Each structure stands twice: as structure tokens, then as C-alpha cells.
Short mmCIF file of C-alpha atoms in Angstrom, two decimals:
data_model
loop_
_atom_site.label_atom_id
_atom_site.label_comp_id
_atom_site.label_asym_id
_atom_site.label_seq_id
_atom_site.Cartn_x
_atom_site.Cartn_y
_atom_site.Cartn_z
CA MET A 145 39.91 -47.64 5.63
CA SER A 146 40.14 -44.51 3.43
CA ALA A 147 42.08 -41.47 4.43
CA GLU A 148 38.89 -39.40 4.71
CA SER A 149 37.38 -41.59 7.44
CA SER A 150 40.56 -42.81 9.13
CA PRO A 151 40.69 -41.96 12.83
CA VAL A 152 43.07 -39.25 13.96
CA LEU A 153 44.64 -39.47 17.40
CA ILE A 154 43.71 -36.61 19.69
CA ASP A 155 46.47 -34.81 21.50
CA LYS A 156 46.17 -35.29 25.26
CA ASP A 157 47.20 -31.67 25.83
CA ALA A 158 44.08 -29.51 25.53
CA SER A 159 46.01 -26.39 24.55
CA ARG A 160 47.71 -28.17 21.67
CA PHE A 161 44.41 -29.74 20.62
CA LEU A 162 42.83 -26.28 20.51
CA THR A 163 45.70 -25.08 18.36
CA GLN A 164 45.12 -27.97 15.99
CA CYS A 165 41.34 -27.92 15.80
CA GLY A 166 40.18 -24.50 16.88
CA TYR A 167 36.71 -23.98 18.34
CA MET A 168 33.34 -25.18 17.01
CA TYR A 169 30.94 -22.33 17.69
CA ARG A 170 27.28 -23.03 18.35
CA ASP A 171 25.95 -20.33 16.00
CA GLU A 172 28.66 -18.81 13.87
CA HIS A 173 26.25 -16.58 11.93
CA SER A 174 25.15 -14.74 15.07
CA ILE A 175 28.71 -13.78 16.08
CA SER A 176 29.32 -10.06 15.61
CA LYS A 177 31.85 -9.23 12.90
CA THR A 178 33.53 -6.81 15.29
CA LEU A 179 34.80 -9.83 17.29
CA LEU A 180 36.49 -11.47 14.29
CA CYS A 181 40.20 -11.40 13.60
CA SER A 182 40.85 -9.89 10.17
CA ILE A 183 43.60 -12.47 9.52
CA CYS A 184 41.90 -15.79 10.34
CA SER A 185 38.28 -14.53 10.17
CA GLU A 186 37.56 -16.31 13.48
CA PRO A 187 36.68 -14.82 16.88
CA TRP A 188 39.78 -13.59 18.64
CA VAL A 189 41.86 -16.12 20.53
CA GLN A 190 44.14 -14.45 23.07
CA PRO A 191 43.55 -11.05 21.45
CA VAL A 192 46.17 -8.31 21.36
CA VAL A 193 45.85 -4.66 20.35
CA ALA A 194 48.13 -2.77 17.97
CA ASN A 195 49.17 0.19 20.10
CA GLY A 196 49.46 2.60 17.17
CA CYS A 197 46.30 1.98 15.11
CA GLY A 198 44.15 0.22 17.72
CA HIS A 199 43.29 -2.83 15.58
CA ILE A 200 42.80 -6.16 17.36
CA PHE A 201 44.07 -9.58 16.23
CA CYS A 202 44.63 -13.07 17.56
CA GLU A 203 48.05 -13.16 19.22
CA ARG A 204 49.22 -16.14 17.17
CA CYS A 205 47.89 -14.70 13.89
CA ILE A 206 49.50 -11.27 14.20
CA HIS A 207 52.87 -12.61 15.37
CA THR A 208 53.00 -14.92 12.37
CA TRP A 209 52.01 -12.01 10.12
CA ILE A 210 54.54 -9.44 11.30
CA ARG A 211 57.29 -12.04 11.18
CA HIS A 212 57.01 -11.70 7.39
CA ILE A 213 55.30 -8.31 6.95
CA PRO A 214 55.97 -5.91 9.86
CA SER A 215 52.90 -3.77 9.22
CA CYS A 216 49.23 -3.75 10.21
CA PRO A 217 47.18 -6.05 7.91
CA ILE A 218 44.38 -3.47 7.83
CA ASP A 219 45.91 -0.01 7.31
CA ARG A 220 49.52 -1.06 6.49
CA SER A 221 50.96 1.15 9.21
CA SER A 222 54.26 0.08 10.77
CA LEU A 223 53.71 -2.52 13.48
CA PRO A 224 56.71 -3.91 15.37
CA SER A 225 56.04 -6.75 17.78
CA ASN A 226 56.78 -4.58 20.81
CA GLN A 227 53.72 -2.43 19.92
CA LEU A 228 51.28 -5.28 20.67
CA ILE A 229 49.58 -4.84 24.04
CA PRO A 230 46.85 -6.75 25.92
CA PRO A 231 43.28 -5.54 25.20
CA PRO A 232 40.81 -4.24 27.78
CA ARG A 233 39.35 -7.02 29.91
CA ILE A 234 35.86 -6.45 28.46
CA LEU A 235 37.03 -7.51 24.96
CA GLN A 236 38.45 -10.76 26.26
CA GLU A 237 35.20 -11.37 28.12
CA LEU A 238 33.14 -10.84 24.94
CA VAL A 239 34.87 -13.68 23.10
CA ASP A 240 35.19 -15.95 26.15
CA GLU A 241 31.41 -15.96 26.69
CA LEU A 242 30.66 -17.25 23.18
CA ASP A 243 28.98 -20.69 23.17
CA VAL A 244 31.03 -23.54 21.71
CA ILE A 245 30.34 -27.22 21.04
CA CYS A 246 32.70 -29.99 22.09
CA SER A 247 34.62 -31.04 18.98
CA LEU A 248 34.79 -34.65 20.20
CA GLY A 249 31.03 -35.09 19.81
CA CYS A 250 30.01 -35.63 23.43
CA GLY A 251 27.24 -33.01 23.06
CA TRP A 252 28.61 -30.54 25.58
CA ILE A 253 27.79 -26.85 24.97
CA GLY A 254 29.20 -24.07 27.08
CA ARG A 255 31.28 -20.93 27.27
CA ARG A 256 34.44 -20.90 25.22
CA ASP A 257 36.69 -20.28 28.21
CA CYS A 258 35.26 -23.41 29.90
CA TRP A 259 35.95 -25.82 27.02
CA LYS A 260 39.60 -26.44 27.94
CA THR A 261 38.54 -27.51 31.45
CA HIS A 262 35.80 -29.71 29.99
CA LEU A 263 38.23 -31.37 27.58
CA GLU A 264 40.81 -32.10 30.26
CA SER A 265 38.44 -33.13 33.06
CA ASP A 266 34.86 -33.89 32.03
CA CYS A 267 34.65 -34.95 28.38
CA PRO A 268 33.81 -38.71 28.23
CA GLU A 269 35.25 -38.93 24.72
CA ALA A 270 38.60 -37.58 25.88
CA LYS A 271 38.81 -40.13 28.73
CA ARG A 272 38.93 -43.19 26.48
CA ASP A 273 42.09 -45.30 26.51
CA GLU A 274 42.67 -44.51 22.82
CA PRO A 275 40.71 -41.37 22.16
CA VAL A 276 40.12 -41.01 18.47
CA ILE A 277 37.97 -38.89 16.24
CA PRO A 278 37.25 -39.44 12.55
CA SER A 279 39.03 -36.86 10.47
CA ALA A 280 35.71 -36.07 8.74
CA LEU A 281 34.53 -34.53 12.03
CA MET A 282 37.64 -32.44 12.41
CA THR A 283 37.79 -28.93 11.04
CA GLU A 284 39.65 -28.17 7.87
CA LYS A 285 42.51 -26.86 9.94
CA ILE A 286 43.79 -30.39 10.59
CA GLU A 287 45.97 -31.58 7.74
CA SER A 288 47.22 -35.11 7.18
CA VAL A 289 50.72 -33.83 7.87
CA GLU A 290 50.71 -31.09 10.49
CA PRO A 291 53.34 -28.44 9.94
CA GLU A 292 55.62 -28.37 12.94
CA ASP A 293 56.68 -24.79 12.36
CA GLU A 294 54.38 -21.77 12.67
CA GLU A 295 55.75 -20.41 9.43
CA GLU A 296 54.71 -23.57 7.60
CA SER A 297 51.27 -23.36 9.20
CA PHE A 298 50.96 -19.76 8.06
CA LYS A 299 51.99 -20.68 4.51
CA GLU A 300 49.39 -23.47 4.40
CA ARG A 301 46.66 -21.12 5.54
CA TRP A 302 47.84 -18.52 3.05
CA LYS A 303 47.53 -21.05 0.23
CA LYS A 304 44.07 -22.03 1.42
CA LEU A 305 42.94 -18.39 1.48
CA ALA A 306 44.38 -17.89 -2.00
CA ARG A 307 42.35 -20.84 -3.28
CA GLU A 308 39.21 -19.50 -1.62
CA MET A 309 39.86 -16.08 -3.13
CA HIS A 310 40.14 -17.63 -6.58
CA VAL A 311 36.81 -19.42 -6.11
CA LEU A 312 35.13 -16.24 -4.85
CA LYS A 313 36.42 -14.24 -7.81
CA LYS A 314 35.04 -16.84 -10.20
CA GLU A 315 31.66 -16.80 -8.44
CA ALA A 316 31.62 -13.00 -8.52
CA LYS A 317 32.35 -13.07 -12.24
CA ASP A 318 29.48 -15.51 -12.77
CA TYR A 319 27.15 -13.30 -10.74
CA ILE A 320 28.13 -10.23 -12.78
CA SER A 321 27.51 -12.15 -16.00
CA THR A 322 24.07 -13.22 -14.74
CA ILE A 323 23.21 -9.65 -13.77
CA GLU A 324 24.20 -8.41 -17.22
CA ARG A 325 21.93 -10.99 -18.85
CA PHE A 326 19.03 -9.93 -16.68
CA LYS A 327 19.73 -6.27 -17.43
CA ASP A 328 19.41 -7.03 -21.14
CA LYS A 329 16.10 -8.81 -20.53
CA VAL A 330 14.81 -5.94 -18.41
CA SER A 331 15.76 -3.40 -21.08
CA LYS A 332 13.98 -5.47 -23.72
CA LEU A 333 10.83 -5.73 -21.59
CA GLN A 334 10.87 -2.00 -20.90
CA PHE A 335 11.11 -1.31 -24.64
CA GLU A 336 8.18 -3.64 -25.35
CA LEU A 337 6.17 -1.98 -22.59
CA ARG A 338 6.75 1.47 -24.09
CA GLN A 339 5.64 0.18 -27.49
CA ALA A 340 2.51 -1.35 -25.96
CA ASN A 341 1.67 1.93 -24.20
CA GLU A 342 1.92 3.79 -27.50
CA LEU A 343 -0.61 1.42 -29.07
CA ILE A 344 -3.14 1.77 -26.30
CA ILE A 345 -5.99 4.07 -27.30
CA VAL A 346 -7.29 5.78 -24.24
CA LYS A 347 -10.98 6.49 -24.55
CA PRO A 348 -11.65 10.06 -23.40
CA PRO A 349 -14.06 10.36 -20.53
CA SER A 350 -17.63 11.06 -21.48
CA PRO A 351 -18.42 14.76 -21.13
CA SER A 352 -20.67 15.58 -18.26
CA PRO A 353 -24.19 16.35 -19.37
CA VAL A 354 -24.72 20.06 -19.88
CA SER A 355 -28.07 21.52 -19.22
CA SER A 356 -29.77 22.36 -22.48
CA PRO A 357 -30.84 25.98 -22.92
CA SER A 358 -34.29 24.67 -23.69
CA ALA A 359 -34.49 22.70 -20.43
CA LEU A 360 -37.91 22.90 -18.81
CA PRO A 361 -38.12 25.51 -16.03
CA LEU A 362 -38.81 24.35 -12.51
CA HIS A 363 -41.62 26.17 -10.70
CA GLN A 364 -41.80 26.72 -6.97
CA ALA A 365 -45.11 24.88 -6.85
CA THR A 366 -46.48 21.37 -6.44
CA CYS A 367 -49.21 19.77 -8.50
CA ASP A 368 -52.27 19.31 -6.27
CA PHE A 369 -53.21 16.10 -8.09
CA CYS A 370 -49.99 14.05 -8.45
CA ARG A 371 -48.00 15.87 -5.72
CA SER A 372 -44.91 16.31 -7.97
CA HIS A 373 -42.89 19.48 -8.48
CA ILE A 374 -44.19 21.30 -11.53
CA GLN A 375 -41.65 21.51 -14.36
CA GLY A 376 -42.44 23.08 -17.69
CA THR A 377 -45.85 24.74 -17.87
CA ARG A 378 -47.72 25.49 -14.66
CA HIS A 379 -51.54 25.60 -14.86
CA LYS A 380 -53.08 27.74 -12.13
CA CYS A 381 -56.74 27.85 -11.20
CA LEU A 382 -58.27 31.33 -11.53
CA LYS A 383 -60.93 30.72 -8.91
CA CYS A 384 -59.10 28.77 -6.19
CA PRO A 385 -56.57 30.67 -4.06
CA ASP A 386 -53.83 28.02 -4.32
CA LEU A 387 -54.49 25.20 -6.76
CA ASP A 388 -51.97 24.19 -9.41
CA SER A 389 -51.69 21.44 -11.99
CA CYS A 390 -48.80 20.04 -14.00
CA SER A 391 -49.12 19.59 -17.78
CA GLU A 392 -49.69 15.85 -17.50
CA CYS A 393 -52.60 16.16 -15.03
CA PHE A 394 -54.01 19.17 -16.88
CA SER A 395 -54.78 16.92 -19.85
CA ASP A 396 -57.51 15.39 -17.65
CA ILE A 397 -58.53 18.56 -15.85
CA SER A 398 -62.15 18.27 -16.98
CA ASN A 399 -62.48 15.27 -14.68
CA LEU A 400 -60.06 16.32 -11.97
CA HIS A 401 -61.19 19.92 -11.48
CA PRO A 402 -64.21 20.88 -13.58
CA ILE A 403 -66.01 24.24 -13.91
CA HIS A 404 -63.05 26.53 -12.96
CA ASP A 405 -60.88 28.19 -15.52
CA PHE A 406 -57.06 27.94 -15.54
CA VAL A 407 -54.23 30.13 -16.74
CA SER A 408 -50.95 28.67 -18.14
CA VAL A 409 -47.70 29.97 -16.65
CA HIS A 410 -44.59 29.11 -18.70
CA SER A 411 -41.87 30.77 -16.59
CA PRO A 412 -41.67 31.18 -12.81
CA GLU A 413 -40.88 34.89 -13.33
CA ASP A 414 -44.18 35.44 -15.17
CA ILE A 415 -46.41 34.95 -12.16
CA ASN A 416 -47.17 37.42 -9.44
CA ILE A 417 -49.77 36.03 -7.11
CA VAL A 418 -52.01 38.64 -5.60
CA CYS A 419 -54.23 37.78 -2.68
CA LEU A 420 -57.67 39.06 -3.68
CA PRO A 421 -59.62 40.89 -0.96
CA GLU A 422 -62.60 38.60 -1.48
CA TRP A 423 -60.58 35.65 -0.16
CA SER A 424 -60.41 37.24 3.32
CA ILE A 425 -64.10 38.15 3.68
CA VAL A 426 -65.76 36.34 6.59
CA HIS A 427 -69.35 35.14 6.27
CA PRO A 428 -70.89 35.32 9.78
CA ASN A 429 -72.78 32.30 11.05
CA VAL A 430 -72.12 30.34 7.85
CA ARG A 431 -70.27 27.04 8.04
CA CYS A 432 -69.20 24.79 5.20
CA ASN A 433 -71.35 21.66 5.17
CA HIS A 434 -68.35 19.56 4.07
CA CYS A 435 -65.40 20.68 6.25
CA GLU A 436 -67.64 22.27 8.91
CA GLN A 437 -65.35 25.32 9.09
CA GLN A 438 -66.54 28.92 9.01
CA VAL A 439 -66.69 30.15 5.43
CA ILE A 440 -63.94 32.67 4.68
CA GLY A 441 -63.69 33.92 1.12
CA PRO A 442 -66.22 33.12 -1.61
CA ARG A 443 -69.34 31.25 -0.45
CA PHE A 444 -71.03 28.67 -2.68
CA LYS A 445 -74.74 28.03 -1.91
CA CYS A 446 -76.84 25.25 -3.46
CA VAL A 447 -79.96 26.61 -5.16
CA ILE A 448 -81.82 23.33 -4.76
CA CYS A 449 -80.90 22.15 -1.26
CA ILE A 450 -82.12 24.02 1.76
CA ASP A 451 -79.27 25.67 3.63
CA TYR A 452 -76.33 23.88 1.97
CA ASP A 453 -73.09 25.87 1.72
CA LEU A 454 -69.51 25.12 0.67
CA CYS A 455 -66.35 27.12 1.16
CA HIS A 456 -64.14 27.78 -1.87
CA HIS A 457 -61.62 25.13 -0.68
CA CYS A 458 -64.18 22.32 -0.65
CA MET A 459 -65.75 23.61 -3.86
CA ALA A 460 -62.32 23.19 -5.55
CA LEU A 461 -61.76 19.62 -4.41
CA PRO A 462 -60.93 17.22 -7.29
CA ARG A 463 -63.92 15.04 -6.52
CA PRO A 464 -67.20 16.91 -6.14
CA VAL A 465 -68.62 16.73 -2.66
CA HIS A 466 -72.11 17.74 -3.83
CA PRO A 467 -74.16 16.44 -6.77
CA ILE A 468 -73.01 18.01 -10.02
CA GLY A 469 -76.62 18.46 -11.11
CA HIS A 470 -77.19 20.94 -8.28
CA PRO A 471 -76.24 24.45 -9.36
CA MET A 472 -74.20 26.50 -6.87
CA THR A 473 -74.49 30.24 -6.44
CA ARG A 474 -71.31 32.13 -5.63
CA PHE A 475 -71.50 34.91 -3.01
CA VAL A 476 -68.54 37.17 -2.38
CA ASN A 477 -70.11 39.38 0.27
CA PRO A 478 -72.09 38.15 3.29
CA GLN A 479 -75.85 37.82 2.77
CA GLY A 480 -78.47 39.09 5.19
#
């Protein structure tokens, strides 16, 4: 059997076993760093407080330290052993309530301060006639030859920390080298990006259309034939009180609105509509035969038909409402 998998006898004394193995915490990453001893980097075991500076350490760790260096490991202030005092009860409770796992592999999980009782009384693995545990399951704290003296144990841990420090320095150097390589790549990409931006030709935005000085004027009138707002030249009937035509419809005015004459208005400012008095004259007892309304304004009477009259609105309709062959007489004033 190889040395790596050879069984290691477990000390019957739980306190000595804890000294050898330490605790196996359920979730080491969740343990607050404020509960860790700065010497062993583990949660405090039997913590003590340096009376002068207030720093807290494991009792065993700090006694071993000041035996060789009588100063605080953190701030290097003088620290004789008689300056170590017990911590407040709450600090001991914080580390005692941490969850640990039985190192013998029985599956037990519980508070750290209950593990010693479990190991001595309840652990089925510890009750075997020849309790053994493969060294591969033990923590790295167990060496093939256990130093009997605390000073030797301290020296071994010191050597281990020195090796770990060497590895960490090498890894840090590798990380720095990797970062430098990436910095060079980033600088190169930034330079290429600047060059690409210089080559990009940005097309200026199209200028917004500006109204041409010769734009067609918009009249405040609607064409009575196509119902569109009149833009450009407005053609106004000289006979009808309010009839207008756009230029497009005026090209066919002989069919749309025959007989009447029109005047062309090129600018809205050129027109001044005057309501002629004749448009308000009432013809008593005369009704338009088409709209059946009383005739107000010019009266148009058929010279062929008996008693046929049209008002000026119906006379101006686009489609004739009376035969074109029938002449119409225009009366401004009422007839007797």
C-alpha cells in the first residue's frame, strides 16, 4: 500500500485529534474574513485578544509566534504574552456556531463546539476497534512524521506558507505578463479603430427643402368643382356670388360652368370681394323652380316656359337644370 493511501491511526483523545487535523468547515467561502486568524488563516480556535492593539488570534498561533517574535503580526507593536486576554463572549460564540463536517466521514454536520462531543461519544467511525482514516482524507496539516514540539510545528507551517507564497508570486507574475500582452493588443486595436474612423466619409444630411420664391400662392378658397384648395391662379365667377375654380378645372369651364364670365386672381392680396346690393334684393312671391326657395338676388326667367324661374345659385350650377336652348332673362329688381 502506498504512503498516500496508507491508513493513519486516529488519536483517541479528541482534543489531540483536533490539534492534528483541525476542523473541516461546511462552507469555507461563506465564512467572514473578520473571523479568520491572520497567522493560520483559519477561523479562530480559542481566540485571545492583544490588549494593546486589539487584534485577535488563535491562542496556539499567537503563543508560537511571540515565542520567536514578541510583536503583533499585524502592526508590529510590542506584544508580550501577559498582554493576551480572553475575548468578549460574543466573539467566541461567532466561531463556535460555524458548521463543520466530521473529518472521519460519518456524514455528521453540526456546530463547531459540538464536534468534540460527537467525536468522543457519537461518531460511529471513532467507535471502531481500530479506527483508521486514509491519509488522503486528512487535511494537509497531518504530516507523515508529526513534530512533537510546537516550535517544530510552527517551522513546518512557516515553510509551507513560504512555498505557497512563492507559488502565488509566480502566478501573479504570470497574470501581470498576460495583462501586459492584452494591453498591447488593446492599444493596437484602438489605433486601427482611429485609422478606420478617419477613412469613413460621413455623408452630410440632405438639406431640408426650402420653399422656392416662385412657389404657387395658396388662396383662402376651395374649387367648387373638385373641392380642393386653390393654389396658383384662382378663377372667380363674375356673376355668381361665391363660385371659384382652380386652374385645372378652369380648362374645362365651358362644360362645367358655361355662359358666365370669370376673372383670374393670381395673388390672394389682389382680391377684395364686395357684396353687390343686387344680391340682397328679395323678389316677392317668386320661388325658384329648382330649389323651391324664395328668390333673393338676381332672378332668371325662362322666355319660353310659362312661369319658370331660377335663383342665381341654381342658375350657376355646373350642370344646367333647364334646357340650354331656352333663353333666360335676368331681372335684378322685382317685376310687377
